Tab-separated table of C-alpha atoms in Angstrom:
chain	number	residue	atom	x	y	z
U	1	MET	CA	-51.667	-9.516	102.259
U	2	ILE	CA	-54.575	-7.695	100.362
U	3	SER	CA	-53.052	-7.980	96.143
U	4	MET	CA	-53.063	-11.989	97.177
U	5	PRO	CA	-56.723	-12.267	97.339
U	6	ALA	CA	-57.586	-10.952	93.913
U	7	ALA	CA	-54.716	-12.304	92.503
U	8	GLY	CA	-56.148	-16.481	93.396
U	9	SER	CA	-60.181	-14.779	92.864
U	10	THR	CA	-59.185	-13.701	89.266
U	11	ILE	CA	-57.515	-17.046	88.479
U	12	ALA	CA	-60.567	-18.890	89.415
U	13	SER	CA	-62.223	-16.525	87.494
U	14	ALA	CA	-60.559	-17.718	84.654
U	15	LEU	CA	-60.541	-21.639	85.022
U	16	LEU	CA	-64.248	-21.002	85.132
U	17	CYS	CA	-63.987	-19.644	81.571
U	18	LEU	CA	-62.488	-22.175	80.239
U	19	VAL	CA	-64.528	-24.712	81.622
U	20	LEU	CA	-67.951	-22.944	79.991
U	21	ALA	CA	-66.491	-23.147	76.603
U	22	ALA	CA	-65.171	-26.902	76.250
U	23	SER	CA	-68.637	-27.551	77.342
U	24	CYS	CA	-70.477	-25.253	74.896
U	25	GLY	CA	-68.222	-26.665	72.110
U	26	SER	CA	-68.389	-30.677	72.673
U	27	THR	CA	-72.295	-29.486	72.680
U	28	LEU	CA	-72.605	-27.733	69.310
U	29	ALA	CA	-70.295	-30.465	67.681
U	30	GLN	CA	-73.162	-32.878	68.511
U	31	ALA	CA	-76.081	-31.226	67.498
U	32	VAL	CA	-74.169	-30.167	63.859
U	33	PRO	CA	-74.420	-33.517	61.900
U	34	SER	CA	-71.129	-35.222	60.264
U	35	ARG	CA	-70.601	-34.355	56.140
U	36	PRO	CA	-71.790	-37.156	54.516
U	37	PRO	CA	-68.335	-38.609	52.680
U	38	ALA	CA	-67.944	-37.287	48.978
U	39	THR	CA	-69.703	-39.934	46.103
U	40	PRO	CA	-67.699	-39.995	42.906
U	41	SER	CA	-68.332	-38.519	39.561
U	42	ALA	CA	-69.068	-41.686	37.898
U	43	ALA	CA	-72.866	-42.256	40.156
U	44	ILE	CA	-74.135	-38.315	38.964
U	45	PRO	CA	-76.298	-39.844	35.777
U	46	SER	CA	-75.866	-36.274	32.955
U	47	PRO	CA	-78.257	-35.037	31.587
U	48	THR	CA	-79.541	-36.568	28.023
U	49	ALA	CA	-79.764	-34.517	25.046
U	50	ASN	CA	-83.858	-33.382	24.774
U	51	GLU	CA	-83.214	-32.166	29.208
U	52	ARG	CA	-80.619	-30.029	27.563
U	53	SER	CA	-81.884	-29.340	24.378
U	54	PRO	CA	-84.839	-26.004	25.033
U	55	ASP	CA	-87.096	-27.317	23.058
U	56	ALA	CA	-87.201	-30.837	24.849
U	57	GLY	CA	-90.534	-31.608	25.191
U	58	ARG	CA	-92.045	-28.965	21.658
U	59	ASN	CA	-93.470	-29.832	18.407
U	60	LEU	CA	-91.036	-28.388	16.428
U	61	ALA	CA	-92.933	-29.389	13.362
U	62	GLU	CA	-95.798	-26.190	14.334
U	63	PRO	CA	-96.132	-23.072	13.457
U	64	SER	CA	-94.456	-20.367	14.670
U	65	MET	CA	-97.875	-18.724	16.429
U	66	SER	CA	-98.588	-21.282	17.848
U	67	ARG	CA	-94.945	-22.674	19.984
U	68	GLY	CA	-95.807	-19.905	23.025
U	69	ALA	CA	-95.556	-16.006	24.306
U	70	ALA	CA	-91.768	-17.381	25.517
U	71	ASP	CA	-90.796	-17.468	20.979
U	72	LEU	CA	-91.833	-13.866	20.544
U	73	GLY	CA	-88.424	-12.526	22.189
U	74	SER	CA	-85.551	-15.125	20.759
U	75	PRO	CA	-83.848	-13.236	18.057
U	76	GLY	CA	-84.419	-15.405	14.344
U	77	ALA	CA	-84.875	-14.673	10.823
U	78	GLY	CA	-87.512	-12.859	9.716
U	79	GLY	CA	-88.551	-11.574	12.978
U	80	PRO	CA	-90.113	-13.111	16.149
U	81	SER	CA	-93.723	-14.413	14.222
U	82	GLU	CA	-91.851	-14.865	10.594
U	83	PRO	CA	-89.778	-16.634	8.240
U	84	ARG	CA	-86.938	-14.622	6.495
U	85	SER	CA	-89.040	-14.790	3.656
U	86	ALA	CA	-92.267	-13.839	4.524
U	87	GLU	CA	-90.530	-10.020	5.162
U	88	THR	CA	-90.229	-10.223	0.712
U	89	VAL	CA	-93.090	-12.298	-0.581
U	90	PRO	CA	-96.161	-9.206	-0.794
U	91	THR	CA	-99.051	-9.358	0.213
U	92	GLU	CA	-102.321	-9.860	-0.577
U	93	THR	CA	-103.409	-6.436	-0.522
U	94	GLN	CA	-100.076	-4.724	-1.585
U	95	SER	CA	-100.409	-7.243	-4.497
U	96	ALA	CA	-103.974	-6.107	-5.771
U	97	ALA	CA	-102.887	-2.799	-5.770
U	98	THR	CA	-99.141	-3.249	-7.556
U	99	PRO	CA	-99.954	-2.345	-11.516
U	100	PRO	CA	-99.278	-5.570	-13.712
U	101	ALA	CA	-96.331	-4.240	-15.424
U	102	GLU	CA	-97.025	-2.653	-19.147
U	103	VAL	CA	-96.416	-4.888	-21.954
U	104	THR	CA	-94.487	-2.285	-24.668
U	105	ASN	CA	-92.740	-4.964	-27.752
U	106	TRP	CA	-96.188	-5.943	-29.226
U	107	LEU	CA	-94.745	-5.258	-32.671
U	108	THR	CA	-91.863	-7.591	-31.609
U	109	ARG	CA	-94.655	-10.317	-30.661
U	110	CYS	CA	-96.667	-10.415	-33.241
U	111	LEU	CA	-93.268	-10.935	-35.621
U	112	GLY	CA	-92.577	-13.895	-33.386
U	113	ILE	CA	-88.750	-12.277	-32.821
U	114	GLU	CA	-88.213	-11.980	-28.770
U	115	ASP	CA	-85.391	-14.305	-29.282
U	116	CYS	CA	-83.823	-12.665	-32.571
U	117	PRO	CA	-80.949	-10.379	-32.336
U	118	VAL	CA	-82.790	-8.877	-35.192
U	119	LYS	CA	-85.085	-5.860	-33.389
U	120	PHE	CA	-88.177	-4.393	-35.037
U	121	HIS	CA	-89.462	-1.318	-33.078
U	122	GLY	CA	-91.697	1.843	-32.802
U	123	TRP	CA	-93.875	4.950	-32.341
U	124	ILE	CA	-96.917	6.395	-33.819
U	125	GLN	CA	-96.463	10.118	-32.559
U	126	ASN	CA	-99.701	12.426	-34.206
U	127	SER	CA	-100.943	15.897	-32.987
U	128	TYR	CA	-103.123	18.973	-33.540
U	129	THR	CA	-101.719	22.632	-32.927
U	130	GLY	CA	-104.494	25.141	-33.208
U	131	ASN	CA	-104.660	28.953	-33.890
U	132	THR	CA	-106.196	31.799	-31.330
U	133	ASN	CA	-105.782	33.956	-34.318
U	134	GLY	CA	-107.027	32.633	-37.325
U	135	THR	CA	-105.457	30.824	-40.389
U	136	PRO	CA	-102.542	31.837	-41.750
U	137	ARG	CA	-102.427	32.553	-45.518
U	138	ASN	CA	-99.247	29.894	-45.719
U	139	ASP	CA	-100.854	27.914	-43.473
U	140	SER	CA	-98.072	28.024	-41.103
U	141	ASN	CA	-97.668	28.494	-37.657
U	142	PHE	CA	-94.885	30.856	-37.195
U	143	SER	CA	-91.827	30.047	-35.399
U	144	VAL	CA	-93.817	26.710	-34.317
U	145	PHE	CA	-91.654	23.391	-35.418
U	146	PRO	CA	-91.991	20.547	-36.107
U	147	ASN	CA	-95.911	20.972	-35.474
U	148	HIS	CA	-95.871	24.338	-37.517
U	149	LEU	CA	-99.133	24.077	-39.519
U	150	ALA	CA	-102.546	25.954	-38.000
U	151	ASN	CA	-105.817	24.572	-37.488
U	152	ARG	CA	-104.970	20.663	-39.534
U	153	TRP	CA	-104.745	17.571	-37.423
U	154	GLN	CA	-100.384	16.178	-38.486
U	155	GLY	CA	-99.371	13.054	-38.769
U	156	ASN	CA	-96.247	13.631	-36.856
U	157	GLN	CA	-93.934	10.356	-37.006
U	158	TYR	CA	-94.993	6.795	-37.776
U	159	TYR	CA	-91.480	5.445	-36.872
U	160	PHE	CA	-90.092	1.695	-37.440
U	161	ILE	CA	-86.722	0.935	-36.616
U	162	LEU	CA	-84.598	-2.591	-37.620
U	163	GLU	CA	-81.717	-2.822	-35.663
U	164	LYS	CA	-78.674	-4.995	-34.178
U	165	PRO	CA	-77.580	-3.873	-30.935
U	166	LEU	CA	-74.235	-4.235	-30.753
U	167	ALA	CA	-73.561	-7.125	-27.465
U	168	SER	CA	-71.608	-6.346	-24.396
U	169	SER	CA	-68.825	-9.419	-24.682
U	170	ASP	CA	-65.197	-9.307	-25.235
U	171	THR	CA	-65.634	-11.252	-28.563
U	172	VAL	CA	-66.017	-9.031	-32.386
U	173	ASP	CA	-69.907	-7.905	-32.818
U	174	VAL	CA	-71.425	-6.120	-36.274
U	175	GLY	CA	-74.912	-4.311	-36.077
U	176	PHE	CA	-77.160	-1.687	-37.837
U	177	ARG	CA	-79.141	0.212	-37.618
U	178	VAL	CA	-81.809	1.561	-40.596
U	179	ASP	CA	-84.599	4.462	-39.102
U	180	THR	CA	-87.418	5.116	-41.890
U	181	LEU	CA	-88.941	8.167	-40.787
U	182	LEU	CA	-92.903	8.746	-42.071
U	183	GLY	CA	-95.142	11.347	-42.037
U	184	ASN	CA	-94.888	14.765	-41.936
U	185	ASP	CA	-91.877	15.294	-40.332
U	186	TRP	CA	-89.905	14.337	-43.116
U	187	GLN	CA	-88.648	17.544	-44.102
U	188	PHE	CA	-87.511	18.437	-40.814
U	189	THR	CA	-85.304	15.925	-40.935
U	190	LYS	CA	-84.523	14.722	-44.541
U	191	ASP	CA	-80.429	15.000	-46.206
U	192	TRP	CA	-80.091	17.618	-48.657
U	193	GLY	CA	-79.088	15.809	-51.729
U	194	LEU	CA	-81.962	12.617	-51.402
U	195	PHE	CA	-85.542	13.009	-52.184
U	196	ASP	CA	-84.966	16.643	-52.574
U	197	ARG	CA	-87.926	17.253	-55.133
U	198	ALA	CA	-89.090	13.911	-54.241
U	199	PHE	CA	-91.977	15.001	-51.879
U	200	VAL	CA	-94.571	17.590	-51.754
U	201	PRO	CA	-94.143	20.296	-48.909
U	202	ASN	CA	-95.841	20.677	-45.326
U	203	SER	CA	-97.954	16.801	-46.715
U	204	PHE	CA	-98.065	13.627	-45.002
U	205	ALA	CA	-96.459	11.586	-47.638
U	206	GLY	CA	-93.041	11.428	-47.257
U	207	VAL	CA	-89.481	9.669	-46.208
U	208	ASP	CA	-86.802	9.543	-44.535
U	209	PHE	CA	-83.780	7.732	-43.432
U	210	PRO	CA	-82.706	9.591	-40.254
U	211	GLN	CA	-80.593	7.435	-38.949
U	212	LEU	CA	-78.815	4.629	-41.744
U	213	TYR	CA	-75.442	3.024	-40.359
U	214	VAL	CA	-72.776	-0.501	-39.325
U	215	GLU	CA	-71.866	-0.717	-36.587
U	216	SER	CA	-69.083	-2.493	-34.660
U	217	HIS	CA	-67.174	-3.722	-31.715
U	218	VAL	CA	-63.822	-4.727	-30.897
U	219	PRO	CA	-61.706	-5.868	-27.833
U	220	VAL	CA	-59.183	-3.536	-27.519
U	221	LEU	CA	-57.674	-0.799	-25.800
U	222	THR	CA	-59.915	-1.029	-22.756
U	223	SER	CA	-61.547	-4.177	-20.553
U	224	GLY	CA	-64.719	-2.119	-22.855
U	225	GLY	CA	-63.582	-2.709	-26.303
U	226	LEU	CA	-63.744	0.412	-29.265
U	227	ASP	CA	-67.019	0.671	-31.325
U	228	LEU	CA	-66.967	1.981	-34.060
U	229	ARG	CA	-69.450	3.248	-36.764
U	230	PHE	CA	-70.294	4.475	-40.138
U	231	GLY	CA	-73.328	6.211	-41.974
U	232	ARG	CA	-75.961	8.626	-40.922
U	233	TYR	CA	-76.993	8.871	-37.355
U	234	TYR	CA	-78.259	11.421	-35.051
U	235	SER	CA	-76.146	13.917	-32.552
U	236	PRO	CA	-74.561	12.579	-29.746
U	237	SER	CA	-74.839	15.743	-28.006
U	238	GLY	CA	-78.159	17.838	-26.752
U	239	PHE	CA	-80.924	17.493	-24.979
U	240	GLU	CA	-83.388	17.461	-27.439
U	241	SER	CA	-84.068	14.451	-30.413
U	242	VAL	CA	-85.996	13.970	-33.334
U	243	MET	CA	-87.447	10.674	-31.881
U	244	ALA	CA	-90.592	11.866	-30.379
U	245	VAL	CA	-90.216	9.371	-28.026
U	246	LYS	CA	-87.076	11.083	-26.263
U	247	ARG	CA	-88.015	14.428	-26.114
U	248	PRO	CA	-89.965	15.974	-23.167
U	249	LEU	CA	-92.818	18.304	-25.398
U	250	LEU	CA	-94.123	18.106	-28.489
U	251	SER	CA	-92.818	21.616	-30.152
U	252	VAL	CA	-88.732	22.165	-30.155
U	253	PRO	CA	-87.057	24.998	-29.510
U	254	TYR	CA	-84.647	26.998	-31.874
U	255	MET	CA	-80.909	26.292	-30.919
U	256	PHE	CA	-82.096	22.168	-31.809
U	257	ASN	CA	-84.533	23.373	-34.990
U	258	PHE	CA	-82.021	25.188	-36.518
U	259	SER	CA	-78.332	23.722	-35.984
U	260	PRO	CA	-76.900	19.678	-37.392
U	261	PHE	CA	-78.506	16.891	-35.460
U	262	THR	CA	-77.877	14.027	-37.886
U	263	TYR	CA	-73.992	13.839	-39.193
U	264	LEU	CA	-73.026	11.337	-42.316
U	265	GLY	CA	-69.953	9.984	-40.972
U	266	PHE	CA	-67.302	8.191	-38.953
U	267	GLN	CA	-68.105	7.916	-34.819
U	268	SER	CA	-66.047	6.142	-32.114
U	269	THR	CA	-66.469	5.617	-29.084
U	270	LEU	CA	-63.964	3.531	-26.511
U	271	HIS	CA	-65.583	2.792	-23.876
U	272	VAL	CA	-63.073	3.113	-20.501
């Protein structure tokens, strides 16, 4: 008897909750509007080319410096505000600070043979070597070569070269070279047996031909070919040289002065 009223009360409460939930659901459905039907994709207009481009509405002919701060971080050649060519073109300050290239072929230009395969060039060297002990009886500074004369001016080298260098090509080529040395250095390079008593020792008036040869290039054996030389020529080894422009100091060491530095014979060079 006591349990029945409790069960009936529970059922009544459940029915009441269902009624309240149904009424709340209908109220929410009326408050939210229904979604309109989707329209076909053809009805949506596509963006134009100007709308898609990031440069739309911008004058592309305008210099990059005036395009605004938005372009400064964008990637591109030449940095954020300069074209690629501006990286290698020197500024006005750099151009003013760079010295002009030195022209050394005055003799060739004066003769008008810049484009000729035969070259003519040379140099002049003069010196004065003092002796703090005075002038020796033989007027010579002991063991000093080639500026051996004490307290005297020397016209060491008036050196001229006439040559046709070999062309670096895959064809047969022929060349030559004639070195003419005028000045006090003639007696240190002269070939014994040639002009032995023609000139007075220790005098400026003298001549020698330290190099006098013919040569040929033959494209054989390797891709670089073979060079053949016959005549008188400088030693292919050693740091010092007879030529003033090829050595660091005016005087030369003993080993160079008392060893053969020119040869008369045949030489071959294979380019590997």
